[in-house]
mmCIF file of C-alpha atoms in Angstrom:
data_model
loop_
_atom_site.group_PDB
_atom_site.id
_atom_site.type_symbol
_atom_site.label_atom_id
_atom_site.label_comp_id
_atom_site.label_asym_id
_atom_site.label_seq_id
_atom_site.Cartn_x
_atom_site.Cartn_y
_atom_site.Cartn_z
ATOM 1 C CA SER A 1 0.000 0.000 0.000
ATOM 2 C CA TYR A 2 1.145 3.526 -0.769
ATOM 3 C CA ALA A 3 -0.736 4.946 2.205
ATOM 4 C CA ARG A 4 1.508 6.026 5.071
ATOM 5 C CA THR A 5 0.612 7.231 8.518
ATOM 6 C CA GLU A 6 1.433 10.795 9.515
ATOM 7 C CA SER A 7 4.024 9.575 12.052
ATOM 8 C CA GLU A 8 5.821 7.451 9.420
ATOM 9 C CA LEU A 9 5.944 10.409 7.050
ATOM 10 C CA LEU A 10 7.249 12.661 9.832
ATOM 11 C CA LYS A 11 9.982 10.156 10.738
ATOM 12 C CA GLU A 12 11.074 9.987 7.104
ATOM 13 C CA ILE A 13 11.245 13.774 6.819
ATOM 14 C CA VAL A 14 13.217 14.115 10.073
ATOM 15 C CA GLY A 15 15.611 11.354 8.966
ATOM 16 C CA ASP A 16 16.144 13.090 5.639
ATOM 17 C CA VAL A 17 16.826 16.442 7.339
ATOM 18 C CA LEU A 18 19.296 14.895 9.818
ATOM 19 C CA GLN A 19 21.129 13.164 6.965
ATOM 20 C CA LYS A 20 21.515 16.484 5.150
ATOM 21 C CA LEU A 21 22.657 18.234 8.329
ATOM 22 C CA THR A 22 25.379 15.685 9.140
ATOM 23 C CA PRO A 23 27.957 17.151 6.683
ATOM 24 C CA THR A 24 27.336 20.594 8.209
ATOM 25 C CA TYR A 25 28.080 19.200 11.641
ATOM 26 C CA GLN A 26 31.209 17.456 10.341
ATOM 27 C CA ASN A 27 32.403 20.786 8.913
ATOM 28 C CA GLN A 28 31.981 22.382 12.325
ATOM 29 C CA LEU A 29 34.175 19.668 13.853
ATOM 30 C CA LYS A 30 37.070 20.537 11.534
ATOM 31 C CA GLY A 31 39.941 21.980 13.528
ATOM 32 C CA LEU A 32 38.496 20.654 16.807
ATOM 33 C CA VAL A 33 40.554 18.099 18.700
ATOM 34 C CA GLY A 34 39.402 15.889 21.569
ATOM 35 C CA ILE A 35 35.823 17.136 21.330
ATOM 36 C CA GLU A 36 34.315 13.725 20.597
ATOM 37 C CA ASP A 37 35.633 12.272 23.884
ATOM 38 C CA ASN A 38 33.801 14.951 25.857
ATOM 39 C CA TYR A 39 30.769 14.871 23.567
ATOM 40 C CA GLU A 40 30.057 11.162 23.981
ATOM 41 C CA GLU A 41 30.164 11.384 27.782
ATOM 42 C CA ILE A 42 27.902 14.405 28.020
ATOM 43 C CA GLU A 43 25.443 13.040 25.466
ATOM 44 C CA SER A 44 24.825 10.056 27.766
ATOM 45 C CA LEU A 45 24.059 12.473 30.629
ATOM 46 C CA LEU A 46 21.536 14.327 28.454
ATOM 47 C CA LYS A 47 19.393 11.173 27.938
ATOM 48 C CA ILE A 48 18.002 12.539 24.690
ATOM 49 C CA GLY A 49 15.281 9.882 24.391
ATOM 50 C CA SER A 50 13.808 10.729 27.806
ATOM 51 C CA THR A 51 10.713 12.937 28.192
ATOM 52 C CA GLU A 52 12.117 14.459 31.395
ATOM 53 C CA VAL A 53 13.275 18.084 31.444
ATOM 54 C CA ILE A 54 17.020 17.732 32.121
ATOM 55 C CA THR A 55 19.566 20.430 32.930
ATOM 56 C CA ILE A 56 23.313 19.808 32.471
ATOM 57 C CA GLY A 57 26.132 21.974 33.798
ATOM 58 C CA ILE A 58 29.425 22.075 31.869
ATOM 59 C CA TRP A 59 32.182 23.206 34.244
ATOM 60 C CA GLY A 60 35.915 23.859 34.140
ATOM 61 C CA MET A 61 38.675 26.459 34.247
ATOM 62 C CA GLY A 62 38.827 29.322 31.766
ATOM 63 C CA GLY A 63 39.920 28.312 28.276
ATOM 64 C CA ILE A 64 39.352 24.584 28.802
ATOM 65 C CA GLY A 65 36.769 24.347 25.979
ATOM 66 C CA LYS A 66 33.360 24.651 27.676
ATOM 67 C CA THR A 67 31.888 26.960 25.033
ATOM 68 C CA THR A 68 33.329 24.873 22.189
ATOM 69 C CA LEU A 69 31.727 21.746 23.643
ATOM 70 C CA ALA A 70 28.376 23.515 24.160
ATOM 71 C CA THR A 71 28.480 24.864 20.590
ATOM 72 C CA THR A 72 29.140 21.351 19.281
ATOM 73 C CA LEU A 73 26.255 19.930 21.317
ATOM 74 C CA TYR A 74 23.940 22.685 20.068
ATOM 75 C CA ALA A 75 24.892 22.153 16.428
ATOM 76 C CA ARG A 76 24.415 18.420 16.647
ATOM 77 C CA LEU A 77 21.274 18.276 18.795
ATOM 78 C CA SER A 78 19.225 21.284 17.706
ATOM 79 C CA PRO A 79 17.506 19.498 14.752
ATOM 80 C CA ARG A 80 15.830 17.194 17.298
ATOM 81 C CA PHE A 81 14.052 20.058 19.097
ATOM 82 C CA GLU A 82 11.052 22.230 18.236
ATOM 83 C CA GLY A 83 12.662 25.400 19.541
ATOM 84 C CA CYS A 84 16.301 26.330 20.234
ATOM 85 C CA CYS A 85 18.291 29.223 21.663
ATOM 86 C CA PHE A 86 22.004 29.693 22.363
ATOM 87 C CA LEU A 87 22.714 32.698 24.613
ATOM 88 C CA LYS A 88 26.419 33.586 24.376
ATOM 89 C CA ASN A 89 28.507 35.411 27.000
ATOM 90 C CA VAL A 90 25.825 35.642 29.689
ATOM 91 C CA ARG A 91 28.337 36.990 32.232
ATOM 92 C CA GLU A 92 29.444 39.846 29.980
ATOM 93 C CA ASN A 93 26.061 40.685 28.469
ATOM 94 C CA SER A 94 24.205 40.703 31.777
ATOM 95 C CA SER A 95 26.593 43.259 33.302
ATOM 96 C CA SER A 96 25.188 46.178 31.281
ATOM 97 C CA HIS A 97 22.081 48.138 32.314
ATOM 98 C CA ASN A 98 19.009 45.899 31.925
ATOM 99 C CA GLY A 99 21.326 43.319 30.341
ATOM 100 C CA LEU A 100 19.793 40.335 32.120
ATOM 101 C CA GLU A 101 16.282 41.420 31.194
ATOM 102 C CA ALA A 102 17.330 41.814 27.559
ATOM 103 C CA LEU A 103 18.798 38.286 27.565
ATOM 104 C CA HIS A 104 15.610 36.921 29.170
ATOM 105 C CA ASN A 105 13.439 38.524 26.479
ATOM 106 C CA LYS A 106 15.763 37.378 23.700
ATOM 107 C CA LEU A 107 15.630 33.797 25.022
ATOM 108 C CA PHE A 108 11.853 33.497 25.029
ATOM 109 C CA ALA A 109 11.385 35.443 21.795
ATOM 110 C CA LYS A 110 13.734 32.964 20.082
ATOM 111 C CA LEU A 111 12.063 29.912 21.622
ATOM 112 C CA LEU A 112 8.591 31.164 20.704
ATOM 113 C CA GLU A 113 9.771 32.420 17.287
ATOM 114 C CA ILE A 114 8.192 35.857 17.680
ATOM 115 C CA GLU A 115 9.520 39.326 16.885
ATOM 116 C CA ASN A 116 7.849 41.135 19.790
ATOM 117 C CA HIS A 117 9.899 40.991 23.008
ATOM 118 C CA CYS A 118 7.004 42.360 25.108
ATOM 119 C CA PHE A 119 5.060 39.435 26.520
ATOM 120 C CA ASP A 120 3.946 38.219 29.932
ATOM 121 C CA MET A 121 4.827 34.905 31.511
ATOM 122 C CA ASN A 122 1.258 33.572 31.243
ATOM 123 C CA PHE A 123 1.645 33.798 27.460
ATOM 124 C CA VAL A 124 5.046 32.058 27.692
ATOM 125 C CA ARG A 125 3.629 29.250 29.849
ATOM 126 C CA ARG A 126 0.807 28.535 27.429
ATOM 127 C CA LYS A 127 3.123 28.461 24.421
ATOM 128 C CA LEU A 128 6.058 26.526 25.913
ATOM 129 C CA LYS A 129 4.197 23.968 27.984
ATOM 130 C CA HIS A 130 3.985 21.486 25.107
ATOM 131 C CA LYS A 131 7.120 22.567 23.198
ATOM 132 C CA LYS A 132 10.334 20.518 23.351
ATOM 133 C CA VAL A 133 13.179 23.068 23.457
ATOM 134 C CA LEU A 134 16.969 23.171 23.683
ATOM 135 C CA ILE A 135 18.505 26.058 25.630
ATOM 136 C CA VAL A 136 22.241 26.763 25.968
ATOM 137 C CA LEU A 137 23.332 29.430 28.462
ATOM 138 C CA ASP A 138 27.017 30.135 27.884
ATOM 139 C CA ASP A 139 29.345 31.513 30.592
ATOM 140 C CA VAL A 140 26.835 31.940 33.403
ATOM 141 C CA ASP A 141 28.601 33.439 36.407
ATOM 142 C CA THR A 142 26.026 33.628 39.213
ATOM 143 C CA LEU A 143 23.020 31.749 40.519
ATOM 144 C CA GLN A 144 20.981 34.929 40.070
ATOM 145 C CA GLN A 145 21.630 34.917 36.314
ATOM 146 C CA LEU A 146 20.511 31.298 35.977
ATOM 147 C CA GLU A 147 17.396 31.797 38.115
ATOM 148 C CA TYR A 148 16.394 34.910 36.168
ATOM 149 C CA LEU A 149 16.842 33.379 32.730
ATOM 150 C CA VAL A 150 15.116 30.056 33.433
ATOM 151 C CA GLU A 151 13.051 30.783 36.528
ATOM 152 C CA ASP A 152 10.850 27.696 36.282
ATOM 153 C CA TYR A 153 11.794 24.476 34.495
ATOM 154 C CA ASP A 154 8.102 23.473 34.584
ATOM 155 C CA LEU A 155 7.630 26.088 31.860
ATOM 156 C CA LEU A 156 9.413 23.833 29.389
ATOM 157 C CA GLY A 157 7.766 21.019 27.452
ATOM 158 C CA PRO A 158 8.567 17.307 27.934
ATOM 159 C CA GLY A 159 11.990 16.272 26.613
ATOM 160 C CA SER A 160 13.452 19.796 26.860
ATOM 161 C CA ARG A 161 17.133 20.232 27.673
ATOM 162 C CA VAL A 162 19.036 23.113 29.275
ATOM 163 C CA ILE A 163 22.853 23.249 29.001
ATOM 164 C CA VAL A 164 24.765 25.730 31.183
ATOM 165 C CA THR A 165 28.491 26.474 30.887
ATOM 166 C CA THR A 166 30.296 28.120 33.789
ATOM 167 C CA ARG A 167 33.537 28.455 35.726
ATOM 168 C CA ASN A 168 31.518 28.640 38.946
ATOM 169 C CA LYS A 169 30.297 25.316 40.319
ATOM 170 C CA GLN A 170 28.239 27.141 42.965
ATOM 171 C CA ILE A 171 25.422 27.747 40.477
ATOM 172 C CA PHE A 172 24.862 24.018 40.019
ATOM 173 C CA SER A 173 22.318 23.645 42.814
ATOM 174 C CA LEU A 174 19.808 24.144 39.979
ATOM 175 C CA VAL A 175 21.140 21.512 37.552
ATOM 176 C CA ASP A 176 20.643 17.739 37.377
ATOM 177 C CA GLU A 177 24.143 16.709 36.267
ATOM 178 C CA VAL A 178 27.576 18.359 36.243
ATOM 179 C CA TYR A 179 30.196 17.539 33.619
ATOM 180 C CA GLU A 180 33.806 18.644 34.104
ATOM 181 C CA VAL A 181 35.589 19.281 30.813
ATOM 182 C CA LYS A 182 38.862 17.382 30.642
ATOM 183 C CA LYS A 183 42.103 18.949 29.491
ATOM 184 C CA LEU A 184 43.670 17.603 26.306
ATOM 185 C CA SER A 185 46.259 14.832 26.337
ATOM 186 C CA SER A 186 49.801 15.589 25.148
ATOM 187 C CA ASP A 187 49.097 14.059 21.724
ATOM 188 C CA GLN A 188 45.808 15.948 21.352
ATOM 189 C CA SER A 189 47.501 19.170 22.460
ATOM 190 C CA LEU A 190 50.258 18.784 19.876
ATOM 191 C CA GLN A 191 47.680 18.081 17.172
ATOM 192 C CA LEU A 192 45.562 21.145 18.030
ATOM 193 C CA PHE A 193 48.606 23.403 18.247
ATOM 194 C CA CYS A 194 49.969 22.171 14.910
ATOM 195 C CA LEU A 195 46.591 22.615 13.197
ATOM 196 C CA THR A 196 46.539 26.209 14.433
ATOM 197 C CA VAL A 197 50.118 27.152 13.617
ATOM 198 C CA PHE A 198 50.897 24.977 10.569
ATOM 199 C CA GLY A 199 47.468 23.965 9.254
ATOM 200 C CA GLU A 200 48.354 20.280 9.618
ATOM 201 C CA LYS A 201 48.393 17.736 12.435
ATOM 202 C CA GLN A 202 52.170 17.294 12.741
ATOM 203 C CA PRO A 203 54.981 19.777 13.441
ATOM 204 C CA LYS A 204 56.770 21.269 10.473
ATOM 205 C CA HIS A 205 60.321 19.973 9.928
ATOM 206 C CA GLY A 206 62.714 21.769 12.257
ATOM 207 C CA TYR A 207 59.955 22.846 14.649
ATOM 208 C CA GLU A 208 59.381 19.505 16.400
ATOM 209 C CA ASP A 209 61.117 20.315 19.716
ATOM 210 C CA LEU A 210 59.882 23.911 19.717
ATOM 211 C CA SER A 211 56.309 22.731 19.204
ATOM 212 C CA ARG A 212 56.579 20.285 22.092
ATOM 213 C CA SER A 213 57.941 23.053 24.322
ATOM 214 C CA VAL A 214 54.916 25.232 23.579
ATOM 215 C CA VAL A 215 52.583 22.291 24.198
ATOM 216 C CA SER A 216 54.310 21.633 27.530
ATOM 217 C CA TYR A 217 53.746 25.277 28.539
ATOM 218 C CA CYS A 218 50.019 25.153 27.666
ATOM 219 C CA LYS A 219 49.362 22.028 29.779
ATOM 220 C CA GLY A 220 46.329 20.775 27.826
ATOM 221 C CA VAL A 221 44.334 24.040 27.726
ATOM 222 C CA PRO A 222 42.849 24.463 24.212
ATOM 223 C CA LEU A 223 42.579 28.258 24.408
ATOM 224 C CA ALA A 224 46.261 28.591 25.287
ATOM 225 C CA LEU A 225 47.253 26.248 22.451
ATOM 226 C CA LYS A 226 45.206 28.270 19.940
ATOM 227 C CA VAL A 227 46.495 31.639 21.184
ATOM 228 C CA MET A 228 50.100 30.486 21.075
ATOM 229 C CA GLY A 229 49.604 28.869 17.680
ATOM 230 C CA ALA A 230 48.118 32.040 16.218
ATOM 231 C CA SER A 231 50.918 34.212 17.640
ATOM 232 C CA LEU A 232 53.701 31.970 16.278
ATOM 233 C CA ARG A 233 52.234 31.319 12.822
ATOM 234 C CA ARG A 234 54.729 32.064 10.030
ATOM 235 C CA ARG A 235 57.415 33.076 12.566
ATOM 236 C CA SER A 236 61.069 32.005 12.352
ATOM 237 C CA GLU A 237 62.677 29.495 14.710
ATOM 238 C CA GLU A 238 64.554 32.376 16.343
ATOM 239 C CA VAL A 239 61.282 34.138 17.181
ATOM 240 C CA TRP A 240 59.846 30.910 18.619
ATOM 241 C CA GLU A 241 62.905 30.484 20.843
ATOM 242 C CA SER A 242 62.650 34.105 21.994
ATOM 243 C CA GLU A 243 58.945 33.752 22.799
ATOM 244 C CA LEU A 244 59.549 30.562 24.787
ATOM 245 C CA ARG A 245 62.239 32.300 26.852
ATOM 246 C CA LYS A 246 59.878 35.207 27.420
ATOM 247 C CA LEU A 247 57.075 32.917 28.617
ATOM 248 C CA GLN A 248 59.284 31.758 31.491
ATOM 249 C CA LYS A 249 59.101 35.304 32.882
ATOM 250 C CA ILE A 250 56.083 37.012 31.332
ATOM 251 C CA PRO A 251 52.755 35.281 30.585
ATOM 252 C CA ASN A 252 50.962 35.682 27.287
ATOM 253 C CA MET A 253 48.579 38.529 28.160
ATOM 254 C CA GLN A 254 45.674 37.265 26.071
ATOM 255 C CA ILE A 255 45.708 33.998 28.028
ATOM 256 C CA HIS A 256 46.357 35.878 31.288
ATOM 257 C CA ASN A 257 43.350 38.186 30.868
ATOM 258 C CA ILE A 258 40.936 35.338 30.129
ATOM 259 C CA LEU A 259 42.096 33.311 33.142
ATOM 260 C CA LYS A 260 42.041 36.433 35.348
ATOM 261 C CA LEU A 261 38.256 36.768 34.922
ATOM 262 C CA SER A 262 37.840 34.044 37.568
ATOM 263 C CA TYR A 263 40.150 35.936 39.951
ATOM 264 C CA ASP A 264 38.271 39.194 39.366
ATOM 265 C CA GLY A 265 35.082 37.564 40.640
ATOM 266 C CA LEU A 266 36.584 36.823 44.085
ATOM 267 C CA ASP A 267 36.148 38.956 47.194
ATOM 268 C CA ARG A 268 39.159 40.510 48.990
ATOM 269 C CA SER A 269 39.760 37.598 51.353
ATOM 270 C CA GLN A 270 39.425 35.007 48.570
ATOM 271 C CA LYS A 271 41.883 36.957 46.390
ATOM 272 C CA ASN A 272 44.448 36.918 49.200
ATOM 273 C CA ILE A 273 44.015 33.172 49.681
ATOM 274 C CA PHE A 274 44.387 32.594 45.941
ATOM 275 C CA LEU A 275 47.561 34.724 45.705
ATOM 276 C CA ASP A 276 49.097 33.046 48.764
ATOM 277 C CA ILE A 277 48.543 29.636 47.152
ATOM 278 C CA ALA A 278 49.783 30.755 43.719
ATOM 279 C CA CYS A 279 52.959 32.347 45.086
ATOM 280 C CA LEU A 280 53.758 30.509 48.312
ATOM 281 C CA LEU A 281 51.636 27.477 49.143
ATOM 282 C CA LYS A 282 50.968 25.412 46.016
ATOM 283 C CA GLY A 283 51.588 21.732 46.737
ATOM 284 C CA GLU A 284 51.195 22.097 50.510
ATOM 285 C CA ASN A 285 48.799 20.061 52.656
ATOM 286 C CA LYS A 286 45.259 21.455 52.585
ATOM 287 C CA ASN A 287 44.789 21.203 56.358
ATOM 288 C CA SER A 288 48.071 22.990 57.056
ATOM 289 C CA VAL A 289 47.269 25.735 54.532
ATOM 290 C CA THR A 290 43.793 26.189 55.993
ATOM 291 C CA SER A 291 45.135 26.527 59.545
ATOM 292 C CA LEU A 292 47.846 28.966 58.442
ATOM 293 C CA LEU A 293 45.492 31.204 56.472
ATOM 294 C CA GLU A 294 42.846 31.157 59.210
ATOM 295 C CA ALA A 295 45.555 32.359 61.625
ATOM 296 C CA CYS A 296 46.296 35.214 59.200
ATOM 297 C CA GLY A 297 42.697 36.427 59.502
ATOM 298 C CA PHE A 298 41.432 35.002 56.186
ATOM 299 C CA PHE A 299 38.270 32.899 55.995
ATOM 300 C CA ALA A 300 40.168 29.956 54.594
ATOM 301 C CA VAL A 301 37.652 27.142 55.099
ATOM 302 C CA SER A 302 34.999 28.803 52.934
ATOM 303 C CA GLY A 303 37.555 30.595 50.748
ATOM 304 C CA ILE A 304 39.255 27.387 49.643
ATOM 305 C CA GLU A 305 35.839 25.917 48.779
ATOM 306 C CA VAL A 306 35.140 28.929 46.544
ATOM 307 C CA LEU A 307 38.491 28.503 44.765
ATOM 308 C CA LEU A 308 37.642 24.846 44.180
ATOM 309 C CA ASP A 309 34.187 25.733 42.835
ATOM 310 C CA LYS A 310 35.701 28.294 40.460
ATOM 311 C CA ALA A 311 38.237 25.726 39.134
ATOM 312 C CA LEU A 312 41.167 27.850 40.364
ATOM 313 C CA ILE A 313 42.619 25.053 42.511
ATOM 314 C CA THR A 314 42.262 21.296 42.940
ATOM 315 C CA ILE A 315 42.924 18.924 45.834
ATOM 316 C CA SER A 316 45.147 15.926 45.072
ATOM 317 C CA ASN A 317 44.634 12.375 46.298
ATOM 318 C CA TYR A 318 47.267 13.169 48.924
ATOM 319 C CA ASN A 319 45.237 16.188 50.182
ATOM 320 C CA SER A 320 47.676 18.747 48.788
ATOM 321 C CA ILE A 321 46.464 21.952 47.136
ATOM 322 C CA GLU A 322 47.322 21.989 43.424
ATOM 323 C CA MET A 323 46.886 24.596 40.712
ATOM 324 C CA HIS A 324 47.245 24.550 36.918
ATOM 325 C CA ASP A 325 50.578 26.104 35.898
ATOM 326 C CA LEU A 326 48.883 28.762 33.756
ATOM 327 C CA ILE A 327 46.619 29.788 36.642
ATOM 328 C CA GLN A 328 49.610 29.921 38.970
ATOM 329 C CA GLN A 329 51.474 32.114 36.483
ATOM 330 C CA MET A 330 48.410 34.389 36.274
ATOM 331 C CA GLY A 331 48.417 34.802 40.073
ATOM 332 C CA GLN A 332 52.141 35.464 40.223
ATOM 333 C CA GLU A 333 51.844 38.071 37.466
ATOM 334 C CA ILE A 334 49.170 39.912 39.508
ATOM 335 C CA VAL A 335 51.645 40.165 42.408
ATOM 336 C CA TYR A 336 54.513 41.078 40.071
ATOM 337 C CA GLN A 337 52.471 43.992 38.712
ATOM 338 C CA GLU A 338 52.223 45.460 42.234
ATOM 339 C CA SER A 339 55.779 46.738 41.727
ATOM 340 C CA ILE A 340 57.558 45.729 38.552
ATOM 341 C CA LYS A 341 60.986 47.125 39.440
ATOM 342 C CA ASP A 342 61.086 46.846 43.249
ATOM 343 C CA PRO A 343 60.458 43.356 44.713
ATOM 344 C CA GLY A 344 60.489 44.859 48.204
ATOM 345 C CA ARG A 345 57.202 46.572 47.442
ATOM 346 C CA ARG A 346 55.358 43.398 46.415
ATOM 347 C CA SER A 347 53.040 41.554 48.782
ATOM 348 C CA ARG A 348 54.667 38.160 48.211
ATOM 349 C CA LEU A 349 58.194 37.023 47.349
ATOM 350 C CA TRP A 350 58.945 33.516 46.065
ATOM 351 C CA LYS A 351 61.908 33.827 43.650
ATOM 352 C CA HIS A 352 65.120 32.976 45.487
ATOM 353 C CA ASP A 353 67.212 35.700 43.861
ATOM 354 C CA GLU A 354 64.649 38.390 44.753
ATOM 355 C CA VAL A 355 64.251 37.083 48.320
ATOM 356 C CA TYR A 356 68.047 37.134 48.707
ATOM 357 C CA GLU A 357 68.327 40.687 47.351
ATOM 358 C CA VAL A 358 65.535 42.055 49.560
ATOM 359 C CA LEU A 359 66.889 40.430 52.732
ATOM 360 C CA LYS A 360 70.591 41.108 52.103
ATOM 361 C CA TYR A 361 70.124 44.784 51.291
ATOM 362 C CA ASN A 362 67.224 45.319 53.690
ATOM 363 C CA LYS A 363 64.913 46.431 50.867
ATOM 364 C CA GLY A 364 61.747 45.024 52.413
ATOM 365 C CA THR A 365 58.777 47.289 53.137
ATOM 366 C CA ASP A 366 55.476 46.962 54.984
ATOM 367 C CA ASP A 367 53.979 45.775 51.683
ATOM 368 C CA VAL A 368 55.664 42.367 52.009
ATOM 369 C CA GLU A 369 53.227 39.883 53.579
ATOM 370 C CA GLY A 370 54.797 36.534 52.703
ATOM 371 C CA ILE A 371 58.207 35.064 51.761
ATOM 372 C CA ILE A 372 59.387 31.552 50.922
#
């Protein structure tokens, strides 16, 4: 019989559309390395076949690839939903006057596919109640932002999904699952760096050791690999060597500024705890560090928890406080900028030659708070 049910026809149309969209998705994966490993794990958490409304948090340090992963998920999954919206840079865009309200209106206007941004929530409830939607909120910084943008998950139709990317784990009281983005392996890092700087997956002849040195500096952070690759593209070996020497003393400022956003969101006590760890206490026992900092008048018990939630530090299996090398360099640069020429005017001293100079020639001032 040539007669087909409406559901069979719909399935055929959807299958045809997905088949045509697959090459587009493959094009978007070009130049991305390691994304499939993360994608497969998070897709299982999303339980796409379920009619539940599920919210997933994607968490990790700055530059680790949260937005890239969310963009990949959105590109691949959006054809399966009746309405979709990807709100970029929520942290930045909500900081302007009425910024959060504008994002809220943009979100529901996109989901409801209407031009007019003036509508009440009763209208939204009626329209969205039976609509399966995909929402991505990129770089959410506070619980307030998340609550304002999606104030009631019951608004969303069965099978809807909300994906939230953040550096701040504290907002995840409102999500069902949390996924921590993994850093790239050494091989993946080399591949991503080479694609950026050479346009191919392997180092150019003569640049093998230099490439591995850059990869070692970046420690698996995709943003750092891309920034360094872009800055070294079409440069001579001599320039590469000079840049690598420079990185031992001065961080790449583009990487520094992106990582520093997490530091900027700390209060005064938390900033002091972070700088003490970055300059003086990395690798020390958590209990000892907590006791020491509490004795200094900092609120270390809660402060260390905040640093953990913001992916600025980690705790090892041996209960020592650890920190990614790039984040440590960011913290040390903040202290260095307190007084570029006079170490005796910085709050913390950790380089042996500078400590020796300050103590031998009595150059210390009241600004110095810690020495190792």
